[in-house]
Amino acid sequence: VRSLFQQTYKDPREISNFEAGKNIVYIYMESLERNYIKLPGVAPNLERWEKEGVSFTNITQGPATGWTIAGIVASLCGIPLVTTGGKGNSMHGAKDFLPGVTCLSDMLQKAGYHQTYMGGADINFAGKGSFLKSHGFDDVIGKNELMTNELKGKSTGQGWGITDDLLLDVVFDKYKELSAADKPFALYTLTLDTHGTSPSPRCREKKVVRGDRSYKDSVRCSDYLLNNFFNQVFDEQRKRGKNDTLIIVNSDHLAMPYHKPTELERLGPRRNTFFVLGSSNTSSESHSMLGTTMDVPATILSLLGYPGKAFGFGRDLTIHESLAKQDPNFLEDLKTKMWNAMRKQFWAMPNIMDSPSIEVDTNAKNLQVGGKVYSIPILISADLHGLIDEIIFFEDTPVAYSKHSGTTIAVDNCKYFKSQLGLNDKKFCLFIKHQSSPKGWIRMLPLNSIESVSVDLNADLNMTAPAADFITASLCESANQCKM
C-alpha cells in the first residue's frame, strides 16, 4: 500500500520533453501579500497590472512556506521547506540544499536556460545562496557582490541590504544584457524595502510616499518602482520587436506579524500575490480557485506551454484543483503524516555507517559523514540502524544544547560540553555517543589545522574506555549545566 506521501508527491523528473520557451523574469515581492493591493490607493499600479495579466487571487499559505527561503522553495519546488531539524532560517550550514528534490529551476537549467538571481540582501542568509546554487542557477548575486561590482562606491541604503530603487536598476541592466544574448534565460530578484518602513530614497524624491514610516508607505514605493520596471521591460521588448518574456510576480509570503496586519485582515482572508504578465496575446484571465504557493511551479509550467502537470505537491491551477482544495485535511496531513518521509527523501539523509570514518576540518569548518559534507557547528542524530534523522546547525543557541536522541555526533565550541576535565573553550570539540549510552566521548580538535581529524565511528562509538585523545563527557542542555 502506497503511503500518503507517495500518493500525493509527484516527482517533476517524470515530466518529459520539456523544452525552452519564453524568457522569464521572476519578481519576489517581500511580504507584499495581495491584501495590500486591495487596500484603496496603496498599490494602484500593481492592481492594474494584475487585472491585465493572468492572476491567481486565492493563494493561501501552507505549512513551512511562510518566510522568504521557504516561500522561494515552495514556489520553485512545489514543497514546504522541511528543514533537517533546526529552525526555518538555520539551513546556512547545508552545503547541498535539498539534494533529493527537483525544482523548476533544475528543469529550466536542463532545457538550456541561463539563470541569474540578483537580490539586495546577503546571499548566505538562511542558506538562500546554497539553495540557488544547488538547483540550477548560474549566477547568484547578493548584497556583497553588488557592492563590489555594479554598485561599487554608491550609498546603498538600509539595514537589510540594498534599497529597491538601486536593485531594480541593476536587474533591468541585467535583463537588457541577457536579452541581447541568443540564449533563453530566467532572471530572478527579491525586493527588500517592504521588510521595513523606510522606502527607497527615489520614492521620497518623487513624492510617491507619505513619509509616515508605515509598511503601507513601503508598499506604495514598491508599487511605483515595480510599475517603472515592468514598463521598462515591455518597452525594451518593443524596441527589439519581440514578445518573448514572461514576468512572474509573487509575494514570497504573507506580511509578517510585525506588520501588524489588522487592516489587512479586515479585507477578508489573507492571500499571497501571484500573477503573470506577457503569457500570451489573449485577454487577461483571473483564477479564483483555492491554491497554495506550492502550486506555483506547476502553474508556471502551464503558462510555458506544458499544462496539466503535477509538480511536487503542486497542481496546475489553470486546469486542476490544488491538493488543498481536493482534500481539506491535506495541509494538516503534510505536518502530521508526511514530515519525516519528506525530510529523509528531500535531504537525502545518509547513513552514518555508509563510510567507515568521519572527518572534521576546523580550518574549512566542515564535517564529513556518510559521504556528505556539512558546516560546523553541527549536531547529528541517527537511529538504531545508523540512518540520520536529524541535523541541527548553529542557530541562536549552541547546537550542543539541542535536544537529541540515538547515536549522536556533535561538533561545537568545547565550553558547551560537560566533562570532569577542563576544556579549552577556544577550541572545537568532537562529541560522539552510542545509541544506548547516556554519555559519550569527547575530543578537542586543533583550530585551523592544515590536516583534518579522522575518527573511526565503528570502533569509537563502541568504546568501553576512552581511546587516545578522548575523554568521557556529555552534552549540556543549558548554559547553567555547563558551569563547572
Short mmCIF file of C-alpha atoms in Angstrom, two decimals, residues 1 17 28 59 75 114 122 149 168 191 230 280 295 309-310 328 336 406 434 448 472:
data_model
loop_
_atom_site.label_atom_id
_atom_site.label_comp_id
_atom_site.label_asym_id
_atom_site.label_seq_id
_atom_site.Cartn_x
_atom_site.Cartn_y
_atom_site.Cartn_z
CA VAL A 1 0.00 0.00 0.00
CA ASN A 17 10.16 16.58 -23.34
CA TYR A 28 9.58 38.00 -5.50
CA ILE A 59 -3.27 31.62 -2.97
CA SER A 75 7.23 28.36 -5.46
CA HIS A 114 20.84 30.70 -18.18
CA ASP A 122 23.22 38.84 2.00
CA ASN A 149 30.79 45.41 -8.68
CA LEU A 168 15.79 47.16 -9.83
CA THR A 191 12.58 43.15 -3.31
CA PHE A 230 7.53 46.44 -15.86
CA SER A 280 0.04 35.34 -24.42
CA ASP A 295 1.02 25.15 -6.84
CA LYS A 309 1.38 18.68 -14.98
CA ALA A 310 1.73 17.81 -11.30
CA PRO A 328 -9.39 19.81 3.27
CA THR A 336 1.35 15.14 10.88
CA GLY A 406 20.01 7.99 19.47
CA HIS A 434 26.26 5.50 21.02
CA ASN A 448 42.68 25.96 11.82
CA THR A 472 34.29 10.86 28.93
#
